[in-house]
Amino acid sequence: MAVSGLASPAQAGSLIPAALAGALSITVPTSASLGAAAPGVTISGQLGTIQVSDTRGTQPSWTATVSATNFTTGGGGVGRTVDTTQFSYWSGPATATTGAGTRVPGQLTAAQAQHLIGPRTAFSKTSGTAVNTTSWNPTLIVTIPLSVTAGTYQATITHTVL
């Protein structure tokens, strides 16, 4: 199964009011592979480092969210889809930080993993100001249903920050 992450790039030539100088951005790996497994088996793997960079300087908080599409192969359909109810995400702790502030993982441990049936909080910064960065390396856990056919399954895992 292959997993790819997407982030929205900043729009070139956008106007930023002086009061909002600086930027809040997120970088994600372009793809990750969880490997191969038979139906009925649960597999997991880390997606790679996600990093939020906040150069706004005056904003004390931000929230990064994660969402996903179903895993599909061969165009999807019966026996070719692994629904989001079959996979879970956990952010784990911060792997690196710079600047001041309190960072809160959305799911600190595997026991707190959440199904990606809708957007979930991946990480947040709840206090502090000044320029800062926060990185984490989340894990995706997938239970492969007994009813799926063999193939290479792909999904899109999307991280956003506000």
Coordinates of C-alpha atoms in Angstrom, one line a residue:
M1 CA 0.0 0.0 0.0
A2 CA 1.3 3.4 -0.8
V3 CA 0.4 6.6 1.0
S4 CA 0.9 10.1 -0.2
G5 CA 0.6 13.4 1.7
L6 CA -0.3 16.7 0.2
A7 CA 0.0 20.3 1.5
S8 CA -1.3 23.4 -0.1
P9 CA 1.6 25.6 -1.3
A10 CA 1.4 29.4 -0.6
Q11 CA 0.0 31.3 -3.5
A12 CA 2.6 33.3 -5.4
G13 CA 1.9 37.0 -5.3
S14 CA -0.6 36.9 -2.5
L15 CA -1.1 40.1 -0.4
I16 CA -0.5 39.8 3.3
P17 CA -1.6 42.7 5.5
A18 CA 1.1 44.1 7.7
A19 CA -0.6 42.9 10.9
L20 CA -0.3 39.4 9.6
A21 CA 3.3 39.5 8.4
G22 CA 5.0 36.2 8.4
A23 CA 3.5 32.9 7.4
L24 CA 2.1 29.7 8.8
S25 CA 3.0 26.7 6.7
I26 CA 3.2 22.9 6.7
T27 CA 5.6 20.5 4.9
V28 CA 4.9 16.8 4.4
P29 CA 6.6 13.9 2.7
T30 CA 5.4 13.3 -0.9
S31 CA 4.8 9.6 -0.3
A32 CA 5.3 6.7 2.1
S33 CA 4.9 3.0 1.8
L34 CA 3.5 0.7 4.4
G35 CA 4.7 -2.4 2.6
A36 CA 2.7 -5.5 1.8
A37 CA 0.4 -7.7 3.9
A38 CA -2.3 -10.3 3.4
P39 CA -6.0 -9.8 3.9
G40 CA -6.9 -10.0 7.6
V41 CA -3.6 -8.6 8.7
T42 CA -2.9 -5.3 10.4
I43 CA 0.2 -3.3 9.2
S44 CA 1.6 0.0 10.3
G45 CA 4.3 2.4 9.3
Q46 CA 5.5 5.9 9.9
L47 CA 4.6 8.5 7.2
G48 CA 7.7 10.6 7.5
T49 CA 8.4 13.9 9.2
I50 CA 5.6 16.6 9.1
Q51 CA 6.8 20.1 10.0
V52 CA 4.8 23.2 10.9
S53 CA 6.7 26.5 10.5
D54 CA 5.2 29.6 12.1
T55 CA 7.0 32.9 11.2
R56 CA 4.0 35.1 12.1
G57 CA 5.6 36.1 15.4
T58 CA 2.5 37.4 17.1
Q59 CA 0.1 34.5 17.0
P60 CA 0.1 32.2 20.0
S61 CA -1.6 29.2 18.5
W62 CA -2.2 27.0 15.5
T63 CA -3.8 23.6 14.8
A64 CA -2.7 21.0 12.3
T65 CA -5.4 18.6 11.1
V66 CA -5.2 15.3 9.2
S67 CA -7.7 13.7 6.8
A68 CA -7.7 10.8 4.4
T69 CA -9.3 9.2 1.5
N70 CA -10.1 5.5 1.3
F71 CA -7.3 3.2 0.1
T72 CA -8.2 1.9 -3.4
T73 CA -6.7 -0.2 -6.2
G74 CA -7.8 -0.5 -9.8
G75 CA -10.3 2.3 -9.6
G76 CA -11.9 1.1 -6.4
G77 CA -15.2 -0.6 -6.0
V78 CA -16.3 -3.8 -4.3
G79 CA -13.2 -5.7 -3.0
R80 CA -10.9 -3.0 -4.1
T81 CA -11.4 -0.4 -1.3
V82 CA -10.1 -0.2 2.3
D83 CA -12.4 2.2 4.0
T84 CA -11.1 4.9 6.4
T85 CA -12.8 3.0 9.2
Q86 CA -10.1 0.3 8.7
F87 CA -7.1 2.6 9.4
S88 CA -6.0 4.8 12.2
Y89 CA -3.5 7.7 12.7
W90 CA -1.5 8.7 15.7
S91 CA 0.9 11.7 15.7
G92 CA 3.2 10.6 18.5
P93 CA 5.3 13.2 20.3
A94 CA 7.1 16.1 18.7
T95 CA 10.4 14.9 17.2
A96 CA 11.8 18.5 17.1
T97 CA 10.8 22.0 18.1
T98 CA 12.2 25.5 18.0
G99 CA 10.9 28.6 19.6
A100 CA 8.7 29.0 22.7
G101 CA 5.2 27.6 23.3
T102 CA 3.2 24.6 24.3
R103 CA 2.8 21.9 21.7
V104 CA 0.1 19.2 22.1
P105 CA 0.1 16.0 20.0
G106 CA -3.3 15.0 18.8
Q107 CA -2.6 11.3 19.7
L108 CA 0.5 10.9 21.8
T109 CA 0.4 7.1 21.9
A110 CA -0.7 4.2 19.7
A111 CA -3.5 3.6 22.2
Q112 CA -4.9 7.0 21.3
A113 CA -4.9 6.4 17.5
Q114 CA -8.0 7.7 15.7
H115 CA -9.8 6.4 12.6
L116 CA -9.6 9.0 9.9
I117 CA -13.3 9.0 9.1
G118 CA -13.2 12.8 9.2
P119 CA -10.6 15.5 9.9
R120 CA -8.7 14.9 13.2
T121 CA -6.3 17.1 15.1
A122 CA -2.7 15.9 14.4
F123 CA -0.9 18.5 16.5
S124 CA -1.4 22.0 17.9
K125 CA 0.4 24.8 19.5
T126 CA -1.7 26.3 22.3
S127 CA 0.5 29.1 23.8
G128 CA 3.5 31.2 23.2
T129 CA 4.5 33.7 20.5
A130 CA 7.5 34.3 18.3
V131 CA 8.9 32.3 15.4
N132 CA 8.6 28.5 16.0
T133 CA 8.7 25.1 14.3
T134 CA 7.2 21.8 15.3
S135 CA 7.9 18.4 13.7
W136 CA 6.5 14.9 14.2
N137 CA 6.5 11.5 12.5
P138 CA 3.0 10.1 12.5
T139 CA 2.1 6.4 12.2
L140 CA -0.7 4.9 10.1
I141 CA -2.2 1.6 11.2
V142 CA -4.2 -0.3 8.5
T143 CA -6.3 -3.4 9.0
I144 CA -6.7 -5.1 5.7
P145 CA -10.2 -6.6 5.3
L146 CA -10.5 -10.3 4.3
S147 CA -12.6 -9.3 1.3
V148 CA -10.1 -7.2 -0.6
T149 CA -8.4 -8.3 -3.8
A150 CA -4.6 -8.3 -4.2
G151 CA -3.2 -5.1 -5.6
T152 CA -1.3 -1.9 -4.8
Y153 CA -3.6 0.3 -2.8
Q154 CA -3.2 4.1 -2.5
A155 CA -4.8 6.8 -0.4
T156 CA -4.1 10.4 0.1
I157 CA -3.4 11.6 3.6
T158 CA -3.8 15.4 3.8
H159 CA -2.3 17.6 6.5
T160 CA -3.4 21.3 6.9
V161 CA -2.6 24.0 9.4
L162 CA -4.6 27.0 10.5

